[in-house]
Amino acid sequence: MDFFENIYEKGLLTKKVDELDLGKNKGIFVKIGIISETTGFLIIRNNDPTETTSEDFYGQERVVIPGSKWRGAERTYSLSLFRKFKGLIPEGYERNAIEKKDLLIQNPLTALFGDSSIGAGSEASSVASRIYYDWSYSFERLALITERITHNTLSETGTILMEKNGEVASNALYNTQYIKPGIKFIRFVTLENVSKELLDIAVLVILGTRRYGARTAILGENVFNNIVAIGFSRKDHPITSYTILSEAWETERYEPEKMIVDKMRSVYGDNLLAGDELKSYLNSVSELKNDESKLREYSQAIVNKMKSDWKDRFEKKKR
């Protein structure tokens, strides 16, 4: 039996979005294990514009990448991908500035990433996300995998380095800390209560996103995502980047692909998609990028389902 047919039969994934009840939580979870390798310089920072986000683990300072850094880049890519084909994203849709709530359910990506409108009164609404992002941690020490590059206070992109008091820095030169190419980060993306169409879209977005972190004039594509395993279950399992890295830090051995697959295999058993079956699935999903007909079919089905299941929340009330 085909892997996915077996998963459908076990009730661990629905084949079509029509089979989902978007108003309920069916307790179906899909966990995607990923190795994200830097292919160029990467900037991950929070409050300090010159320092990489890091924390002390097992007596060493290590890079920390919050889940929002992965999510933001992938959501942005998903919108760009779907906007390639006219009509898949409604014309009036403007991310983080939606004033009419009906636009939320005209965007198929809302069913995956969630969204909210900022309109007044009855136009204010929100949709919960079905995709959750794990934080990531470096195996190596911060000092070994970062490099400082000198910039002008005013960069080519117009970014101005500010002092803590809000004034422009007096020194025209400053150093920014970059994560070097060739660093492999383990991370997980978890989907809840999704159909095969929504899983395909999530995987397509993960495979296609190549730019992460803060932007500068010298940065282009800087990360390659390698999906190494996908697990299906009726409850979420506590497998995270931290649980795997903790073992690696303690043993000082780091084999990211083997560690992900071995850990997920021990938990998901026959419900784990890996190896040749996974490669075949990823190849088929990659073809969706330029398949306007299929993406349009997926989008229409998802939008129709949102309009049907959330009719009471989003339909215009008669006065």
mmCIF file of C-alpha atoms in Angstrom:
data_model
loop_
_atom_site.group_PDB
_atom_site.id
_atom_site.type_symbol
_atom_site.label_atom_id
_atom_site.label_comp_id
_atom_site.label_asym_id
_atom_site.label_seq_id
_atom_site.Cartn_x
_atom_site.Cartn_y
_atom_site.Cartn_z
ATOM 1 C CA MET A 1 0.000 0.000 0.000
ATOM 2 C CA ASP A 2 1.178 3.526 -0.819
ATOM 3 C CA PHE A 3 2.553 5.333 2.261
ATOM 4 C CA PHE A 4 -0.033 8.114 2.150
ATOM 5 C CA GLU A 5 -2.930 5.738 1.495
ATOM 6 C CA ASN A 6 -1.875 3.914 4.658
ATOM 7 C CA ILE A 7 -1.763 7.190 6.587
ATOM 8 C CA TYR A 8 -5.234 8.158 5.308
ATOM 9 C CA GLU A 9 -6.596 4.748 6.317
ATOM 10 C CA LYS A 10 -5.199 5.204 9.849
ATOM 11 C CA GLY A 11 -6.862 8.609 10.117
ATOM 12 C CA LEU A 12 -3.535 10.423 10.543
ATOM 13 C CA LEU A 13 -4.139 12.797 7.622
ATOM 14 C CA THR A 14 -7.102 13.737 5.456
ATOM 15 C CA LYS A 15 -6.711 13.400 1.713
ATOM 16 C CA LYS A 16 -8.838 16.445 0.883
ATOM 17 C CA VAL A 17 -9.503 19.661 2.746
ATOM 18 C CA ASP A 18 -13.224 18.991 2.272
ATOM 19 C CA GLU A 19 -12.854 16.164 4.800
ATOM 20 C CA LEU A 20 -11.579 18.537 7.507
ATOM 21 C CA ASP A 21 -13.744 20.373 9.995
ATOM 22 C CA LEU A 22 -11.916 23.679 10.301
ATOM 23 C CA GLY A 23 -14.004 24.572 13.322
ATOM 24 C CA LYS A 24 -12.713 21.680 15.382
ATOM 25 C CA ASN A 25 -9.377 20.304 16.529
ATOM 26 C CA LYS A 26 -9.102 16.681 15.455
ATOM 27 C CA GLY A 27 -5.795 16.151 17.215
ATOM 28 C CA ILE A 28 -3.911 15.173 14.061
ATOM 29 C CA PHE A 29 -0.263 16.282 14.048
ATOM 30 C CA VAL A 30 2.381 16.220 11.336
ATOM 31 C CA LYS A 31 5.991 16.948 12.365
ATOM 32 C CA ILE A 32 8.572 17.876 9.720
ATOM 33 C CA GLY A 33 12.247 17.361 10.596
ATOM 34 C CA ILE A 34 14.559 19.794 8.792
ATOM 35 C CA ILE A 35 18.257 20.525 8.516
ATOM 36 C CA SER A 36 18.740 24.170 7.554
ATOM 37 C CA GLU A 37 22.282 24.749 6.320
ATOM 38 C CA THR A 38 23.672 28.226 5.818
ATOM 39 C CA THR A 39 24.916 28.707 2.245
ATOM 40 C CA GLY A 40 25.809 32.349 2.754
ATOM 41 C CA PHE A 41 26.186 34.765 5.665
ATOM 42 C CA LEU A 42 23.174 34.926 8.004
ATOM 43 C CA ILE A 43 22.229 37.662 10.488
ATOM 44 C CA ILE A 44 20.083 36.607 13.466
ATOM 45 C CA ARG A 45 19.645 39.402 15.984
ATOM 46 C CA ASN A 46 17.033 40.861 18.328
ATOM 47 C CA ASN A 47 17.678 44.030 20.329
ATOM 48 C CA ASP A 48 21.365 44.593 19.580
ATOM 49 C CA PRO A 49 21.962 45.384 15.874
ATOM 50 C CA THR A 50 25.560 44.155 15.998
ATOM 51 C CA GLU A 51 25.276 40.914 17.993
ATOM 52 C CA THR A 52 23.996 37.454 17.054
ATOM 53 C CA THR A 53 21.241 36.099 19.318
ATOM 54 C CA SER A 54 22.840 33.548 21.641
ATOM 55 C CA GLU A 55 22.576 31.840 25.027
ATOM 56 C CA ASP A 56 24.791 29.750 27.260
ATOM 57 C CA PHE A 57 24.199 25.991 27.038
ATOM 58 C CA TYR A 58 26.453 23.365 28.605
ATOM 59 C CA GLY A 59 28.994 26.038 29.513
ATOM 60 C CA GLN A 60 29.315 27.478 25.983
ATOM 61 C CA GLU A 61 27.691 30.419 24.194
ATOM 62 C CA ARG A 62 25.703 29.083 21.239
ATOM 63 C CA VAL A 63 23.566 30.627 18.484
ATOM 64 C CA VAL A 64 19.809 30.691 19.054
ATOM 65 C CA ILE A 65 17.342 31.179 16.192
ATOM 66 C CA PRO A 66 13.787 31.908 17.426
ATOM 67 C CA GLY A 67 10.950 30.196 15.568
ATOM 68 C CA SER A 68 9.637 33.576 14.392
ATOM 69 C CA LYS A 69 12.785 34.058 12.273
ATOM 70 C CA TRP A 70 11.946 30.917 10.296
ATOM 71 C CA ARG A 71 8.210 31.573 10.161
ATOM 72 C CA GLY A 72 8.477 35.178 8.969
ATOM 73 C CA ALA A 73 10.689 34.312 6.010
ATOM 74 C CA GLU A 74 8.561 31.342 4.981
ATOM 75 C CA ARG A 75 5.285 33.216 5.203
ATOM 76 C CA THR A 76 6.756 36.000 3.067
ATOM 77 C CA TYR A 77 7.943 33.474 0.483
ATOM 78 C CA SER A 78 4.542 31.763 0.427
ATOM 79 C CA LEU A 79 2.816 35.033 -0.485
ATOM 80 C CA SER A 80 5.345 35.748 -3.241
ATOM 81 C CA LEU A 81 4.933 32.231 -4.620
ATOM 82 C CA PHE A 82 1.144 32.389 -4.765
ATOM 83 C CA ARG A 83 1.142 35.924 -6.170
ATOM 84 C CA LYS A 84 2.930 34.596 -9.258
ATOM 85 C CA PHE A 85 -0.463 33.371 -10.423
ATOM 86 C CA LYS A 86 -3.171 36.007 -10.762
ATOM 87 C CA GLY A 87 -6.060 35.677 -8.370
ATOM 88 C CA LEU A 88 -4.646 33.169 -5.897
ATOM 89 C CA ILE A 89 -4.095 36.006 -3.402
ATOM 90 C CA PRO A 90 -6.915 38.620 -3.417
ATOM 91 C CA GLU A 91 -5.874 41.988 -4.881
ATOM 92 C CA GLY A 92 -6.862 43.924 -1.770
ATOM 93 C CA TYR A 93 -4.790 41.727 0.526
ATOM 94 C CA GLU A 94 -1.977 43.609 2.275
ATOM 95 C CA ARG A 95 -0.092 41.674 4.928
ATOM 96 C CA ASN A 96 -0.521 43.054 8.466
ATOM 97 C CA ALA A 97 -2.808 45.805 7.180
ATOM 98 C CA ILE A 98 -6.084 44.059 6.377
ATOM 99 C CA GLU A 99 -9.118 46.174 7.186
ATOM 100 C CA LYS A 100 -11.839 43.931 5.724
ATOM 101 C CA LYS A 101 -12.127 40.575 7.438
ATOM 102 C CA ASP A 102 -13.552 38.797 4.378
ATOM 103 C CA LEU A 103 -10.112 39.101 2.761
ATOM 104 C CA LEU A 104 -8.794 36.640 5.347
ATOM 105 C CA ILE A 105 -10.802 33.734 3.946
ATOM 106 C CA GLN A 106 -10.131 34.713 0.335
ATOM 107 C CA ASN A 107 -6.450 33.965 0.928
ATOM 108 C CA PRO A 108 -5.755 30.186 0.934
ATOM 109 C CA LEU A 109 -2.620 30.691 3.034
ATOM 110 C CA THR A 110 -4.763 31.890 5.938
ATOM 111 C CA ALA A 111 -5.799 28.288 6.606
ATOM 112 C CA LEU A 112 -2.139 27.395 7.190
ATOM 113 C CA PHE A 113 -0.435 30.457 8.690
ATOM 114 C CA GLY A 114 -3.459 32.092 10.301
ATOM 115 C CA ASP A 115 -4.069 35.838 10.004
ATOM 116 C CA SER A 116 -5.930 38.786 11.465
ATOM 117 C CA SER A 117 -7.679 41.942 10.316
ATOM 118 C CA ILE A 118 -7.215 45.361 11.909
ATOM 119 C CA GLY A 119 -10.571 46.779 10.851
ATOM 120 C CA ALA A 120 -12.846 48.545 13.279
ATOM 121 C CA GLY A 121 -15.821 46.959 14.993
ATOM 122 C CA SER A 122 -17.208 43.891 13.259
ATOM 123 C CA GLU A 123 -14.357 43.969 10.704
ATOM 124 C CA ALA A 124 -11.849 42.919 13.375
ATOM 125 C CA SER A 125 -11.265 39.177 13.273
ATOM 126 C CA SER A 126 -8.543 36.550 13.385
ATOM 127 C CA VAL A 127 -7.780 32.982 12.322
ATOM 128 C CA ALA A 128 -5.467 30.726 14.337
ATOM 129 C CA SER A 129 -2.353 29.255 12.737
ATOM 130 C CA ARG A 130 -2.054 25.529 11.980
ATOM 131 C CA ILE A 131 1.730 25.644 11.593
ATOM 132 C CA TYR A 132 4.122 25.941 14.529
ATOM 133 C CA TYR A 133 7.845 26.676 14.410
ATOM 134 C CA ASP A 134 10.526 25.260 16.682
ATOM 135 C CA TRP A 135 13.500 27.297 17.905
ATOM 136 C CA SER A 136 16.937 26.235 16.644
ATOM 137 C CA TYR A 137 20.340 26.056 18.336
ATOM 138 C CA SER A 138 23.847 25.681 17.027
ATOM 139 C CA PHE A 139 25.931 22.664 17.952
ATOM 140 C CA GLU A 140 29.120 24.702 17.639
ATOM 141 C CA ARG A 141 30.209 27.518 19.925
ATOM 142 C CA LEU A 142 29.228 31.036 18.866
ATOM 143 C CA ALA A 143 32.827 32.169 18.401
ATOM 144 C CA LEU A 144 33.615 29.317 15.983
ATOM 145 C CA ILE A 145 30.739 29.929 13.558
ATOM 146 C CA THR A 146 30.452 33.716 13.411
ATOM 147 C CA GLU A 147 32.449 36.441 11.741
ATOM 148 C CA ARG A 148 32.379 40.204 12.129
ATOM 149 C CA ILE A 149 32.105 42.406 9.042
ATOM 150 C CA THR A 150 32.573 46.175 9.098
ATOM 151 C CA HIS A 151 29.773 48.479 7.882
ATOM 152 C CA ASN A 152 29.167 52.188 7.606
ATOM 153 C CA THR A 153 26.697 53.786 10.027
ATOM 154 C CA LEU A 154 24.520 54.510 7.001
ATOM 155 C CA SER A 155 24.421 51.375 4.855
ATOM 156 C CA GLU A 156 23.522 51.065 1.186
ATOM 157 C CA THR A 157 20.044 49.917 2.205
ATOM 158 C CA GLY A 158 19.509 53.062 4.254
ATOM 159 C CA THR A 159 19.759 51.287 7.613
ATOM 160 C CA ILE A 160 21.140 53.659 10.245
ATOM 161 C CA LEU A 161 22.909 52.403 13.354
ATOM 162 C CA MET A 162 21.310 54.040 16.397
ATOM 163 C CA GLU A 163 22.560 54.519 19.932
ATOM 164 C CA LYS A 164 20.407 53.373 22.887
ATOM 165 C CA ASN A 165 19.323 56.977 23.481
ATOM 166 C CA GLY A 166 17.829 57.118 19.997
ATOM 167 C CA GLU A 167 20.564 59.235 18.394
ATOM 168 C CA VAL A 168 22.559 58.240 15.319
ATOM 169 C CA ALA A 169 25.839 56.572 16.265
ATOM 170 C CA SER A 170 28.740 59.012 16.087
ATOM 171 C CA ASN A 171 31.205 56.431 14.815
ATOM 172 C CA ALA A 172 30.799 55.964 11.059
ATOM 173 C CA LEU A 173 31.987 52.357 11.197
ATOM 174 C CA TYR A 174 30.606 49.412 13.144
ATOM 175 C CA ASN A 175 30.882 45.619 13.132
ATOM 176 C CA THR A 176 27.973 43.229 12.584
ATOM 177 C CA GLN A 177 28.241 39.608 13.602
ATOM 178 C CA TYR A 178 27.316 37.125 10.855
ATOM 179 C CA ILE A 179 26.781 33.368 11.043
ATOM 180 C CA LYS A 180 29.161 31.766 8.542
ATOM 181 C CA PRO A 181 28.190 29.522 5.618
ATOM 182 C CA GLY A 182 28.229 25.763 6.175
ATOM 183 C CA ILE A 183 26.494 25.662 9.579
ATOM 184 C CA LYS A 184 23.712 23.078 9.982
ATOM 185 C CA PHE A 185 20.748 23.853 12.238
ATOM 186 C CA ILE A 186 18.216 21.218 13.237
ATOM 187 C CA ARG A 187 14.625 22.440 13.399
ATOM 188 C CA PHE A 188 11.064 21.155 13.354
ATOM 189 C CA VAL A 189 7.827 22.474 11.893
ATOM 190 C CA THR A 190 4.590 21.010 13.266
ATOM 191 C CA LEU A 191 1.232 21.090 11.489
ATOM 192 C CA GLU A 192 -2.065 20.545 13.294
ATOM 193 C CA ASN A 193 -5.346 19.357 11.759
ATOM 194 C CA VAL A 194 -4.326 19.676 8.113
ATOM 195 C CA SER A 195 -5.136 17.963 4.823
ATOM 196 C CA LYS A 196 -2.739 16.642 2.179
ATOM 197 C CA GLU A 197 -3.134 19.914 0.233
ATOM 198 C CA LEU A 198 -2.078 21.988 3.245
ATOM 199 C CA LEU A 199 0.846 19.649 3.942
ATOM 200 C CA ASP A 200 1.970 19.953 0.312
ATOM 201 C CA ILE A 201 1.871 23.750 0.531
ATOM 202 C CA ALA A 202 3.847 23.792 3.797
ATOM 203 C CA VAL A 203 6.511 21.494 2.355
ATOM 204 C CA LEU A 204 6.671 23.508 -0.878
ATOM 205 C CA VAL A 205 7.225 26.703 1.112
ATOM 206 C CA ILE A 206 9.940 25.154 3.312
ATOM 207 C CA LEU A 207 11.798 23.795 0.285
ATOM 208 C CA GLY A 208 11.498 27.066 -1.628
ATOM 209 C CA THR A 209 12.482 29.612 1.008
ATOM 210 C CA ARG A 210 16.164 30.518 0.690
ATOM 211 C CA ARG A 211 16.475 33.911 2.399
ATOM 212 C CA TYR A 212 16.366 34.271 6.170
ATOM 213 C CA GLY A 213 17.440 36.773 8.798
ATOM 214 C CA ALA A 214 18.085 40.491 8.529
ATOM 215 C CA ARG A 215 18.691 41.887 5.061
ATOM 216 C CA THR A 216 21.734 43.866 3.940
ATOM 217 C CA ALA A 217 23.069 45.005 0.580
ATOM 218 C CA ILE A 218 25.517 42.076 0.453
ATOM 219 C CA LEU A 219 23.163 39.220 1.391
ATOM 220 C CA GLY A 220 21.269 37.048 -1.077
ATOM 221 C CA GLU A 221 20.094 33.470 -0.690
ATOM 222 C CA ASN A 222 21.676 32.174 2.491
ATOM 223 C CA VAL A 223 19.956 28.966 3.681
ATOM 224 C CA PHE A 224 19.160 25.597 2.097
ATOM 225 C CA ASN A 225 16.444 23.511 3.764
ATOM 226 C CA ASN A 226 16.738 19.731 3.666
ATOM 227 C CA ILE A 227 13.650 17.873 4.894
ATOM 228 C CA VAL A 228 14.847 14.529 6.257
ATOM 229 C CA ALA A 229 11.725 13.040 7.863
ATOM 230 C CA ILE A 230 7.988 13.628 8.327
ATOM 231 C CA GLY A 231 6.056 11.970 11.161
ATOM 232 C CA PHE A 232 2.284 11.518 11.507
ATOM 233 C CA SER A 233 0.439 11.032 14.820
ATOM 234 C CA ARG A 234 -2.705 11.724 16.833
ATOM 235 C CA LYS A 235 -0.807 13.714 19.441
ATOM 236 C CA ASP A 236 2.172 16.019 19.296
ATOM 237 C CA HIS A 237 5.417 14.405 20.408
ATOM 238 C CA PRO A 238 8.027 16.429 22.374
ATOM 239 C CA ILE A 239 10.788 16.190 19.781
ATOM 240 C CA THR A 240 12.526 19.538 19.417
ATOM 241 C CA SER A 241 15.801 20.999 18.298
ATOM 242 C CA TYR A 242 16.711 21.463 21.953
ATOM 243 C CA THR A 243 16.077 17.829 22.945
ATOM 244 C CA ILE A 244 18.323 16.601 20.146
ATOM 245 C CA LEU A 245 21.022 19.262 20.595
ATOM 246 C CA SER A 246 21.169 18.611 24.335
ATOM 247 C CA GLU A 247 22.322 15.080 23.594
ATOM 248 C CA ALA A 248 24.809 16.331 21.005
ATOM 249 C CA TRP A 249 26.283 18.932 23.374
ATOM 250 C CA GLU A 250 26.646 16.331 26.088
ATOM 251 C CA THR A 251 28.297 13.695 23.889
ATOM 252 C CA GLU A 252 30.111 16.210 21.640
ATOM 253 C CA ARG A 253 28.911 14.241 18.597
ATOM 254 C CA TYR A 254 26.750 15.871 15.947
ATOM 255 C CA GLU A 255 25.211 13.908 13.078
ATOM 256 C CA PRO A 256 22.104 15.993 12.338
ATOM 257 C CA GLU A 257 20.384 13.855 9.703
ATOM 258 C CA LYS A 258 20.945 10.574 11.561
ATOM 259 C CA MET A 259 19.890 12.125 14.867
ATOM 260 C CA ILE A 260 16.611 13.434 13.452
ATOM 261 C CA VAL A 261 15.690 10.218 11.653
ATOM 262 C CA ASP A 262 16.677 7.935 14.530
ATOM 263 C CA LYS A 263 14.752 10.002 17.091
ATOM 264 C CA MET A 264 11.647 10.298 14.931
ATOM 265 C CA ARG A 265 11.770 6.622 13.928
ATOM 266 C CA SER A 266 11.770 5.603 17.593
ATOM 267 C CA VAL A 267 8.617 7.628 18.160
ATOM 268 C CA TYR A 268 6.642 7.361 14.898
ATOM 269 C CA GLY A 269 7.612 3.870 13.750
ATOM 270 C CA ASP A 270 5.785 2.944 10.524
ATOM 271 C CA ASN A 271 4.141 6.375 10.481
ATOM 272 C CA LEU A 272 7.425 8.062 9.540
ATOM 273 C CA LEU A 273 8.086 9.157 5.974
ATOM 274 C CA ALA A 274 11.831 9.006 5.273
ATOM 275 C CA GLY A 275 14.397 7.648 2.820
ATOM 276 C CA ASP A 276 13.417 6.943 -0.783
ATOM 277 C CA GLU A 277 9.672 7.358 -0.141
ATOM 278 C CA LEU A 278 10.320 10.830 1.264
ATOM 279 C CA LYS A 279 12.564 11.778 -1.679
ATOM 280 C CA SER A 280 9.842 10.728 -4.122
ATOM 281 C CA TYR A 281 7.262 12.808 -2.241
ATOM 282 C CA LEU A 282 9.534 15.881 -2.064
ATOM 283 C CA ASN A 283 10.211 15.661 -5.803
ATOM 284 C CA SER A 284 6.489 15.608 -6.549
ATOM 285 C CA VAL A 285 5.876 18.600 -4.255
ATOM 286 C CA SER A 286 8.719 20.580 -5.860
ATOM 287 C CA GLU A 287 6.920 20.317 -9.192
ATOM 288 C CA LEU A 288 3.975 22.255 -7.737
ATOM 289 C CA LYS A 289 6.018 25.467 -7.794
ATOM 290 C CA ASN A 290 5.315 25.966 -11.495
ATOM 291 C CA ASP A 291 2.048 24.027 -11.674
ATOM 292 C CA GLU A 292 -0.496 26.851 -11.840
ATOM 293 C CA SER A 293 -3.397 24.470 -12.433
ATOM 294 C CA LYS A 294 -2.698 22.393 -9.315
ATOM 295 C CA LEU A 295 -2.039 25.389 -7.068
ATOM 296 C CA ARG A 296 -5.234 26.981 -8.329
ATOM 297 C CA GLU A 297 -7.125 23.755 -7.585
ATOM 298 C CA TYR A 298 -5.669 23.623 -4.069
ATOM 299 C CA SER A 299 -6.394 27.298 -3.428
ATOM 300 C CA GLN A 300 -9.993 27.144 -4.564
ATOM 301 C CA ALA A 301 -10.706 24.061 -2.446
ATOM 302 C CA ILE A 302 -9.167 25.671 0.662
ATOM 303 C CA VAL A 303 -10.978 28.993 0.174
ATOM 304 C CA ASN A 304 -14.315 27.257 -0.409
ATOM 305 C CA LYS A 305 -13.819 25.220 2.764
ATOM 306 C CA MET A 306 -13.001 28.303 4.853
ATOM 307 C CA LYS A 307 -16.061 30.107 3.540
ATOM 308 C CA SER A 308 -18.228 27.094 4.339
ATOM 309 C CA ASP A 309 -16.903 26.244 7.812
ATOM 310 C CA TRP A 310 -16.513 29.841 8.978
ATOM 311 C CA LYS A 311 -19.622 31.257 7.367
ATOM 312 C CA ASP A 312 -21.096 32.524 10.642
ATOM 313 C CA ARG A 313 -17.878 34.331 11.553
ATOM 314 C CA PHE A 314 -17.231 36.072 8.267
ATOM 315 C CA GLU A 315 -20.518 36.622 6.464
ATOM 316 C CA LYS A 316 -21.883 40.152 6.362
ATOM 317 C CA LYS A 317 -24.655 40.701 8.877
ATOM 318 C CA LYS A 318 -27.885 42.128 7.456
ATOM 319 C CA ARG A 319 -29.089 45.300 9.095
#
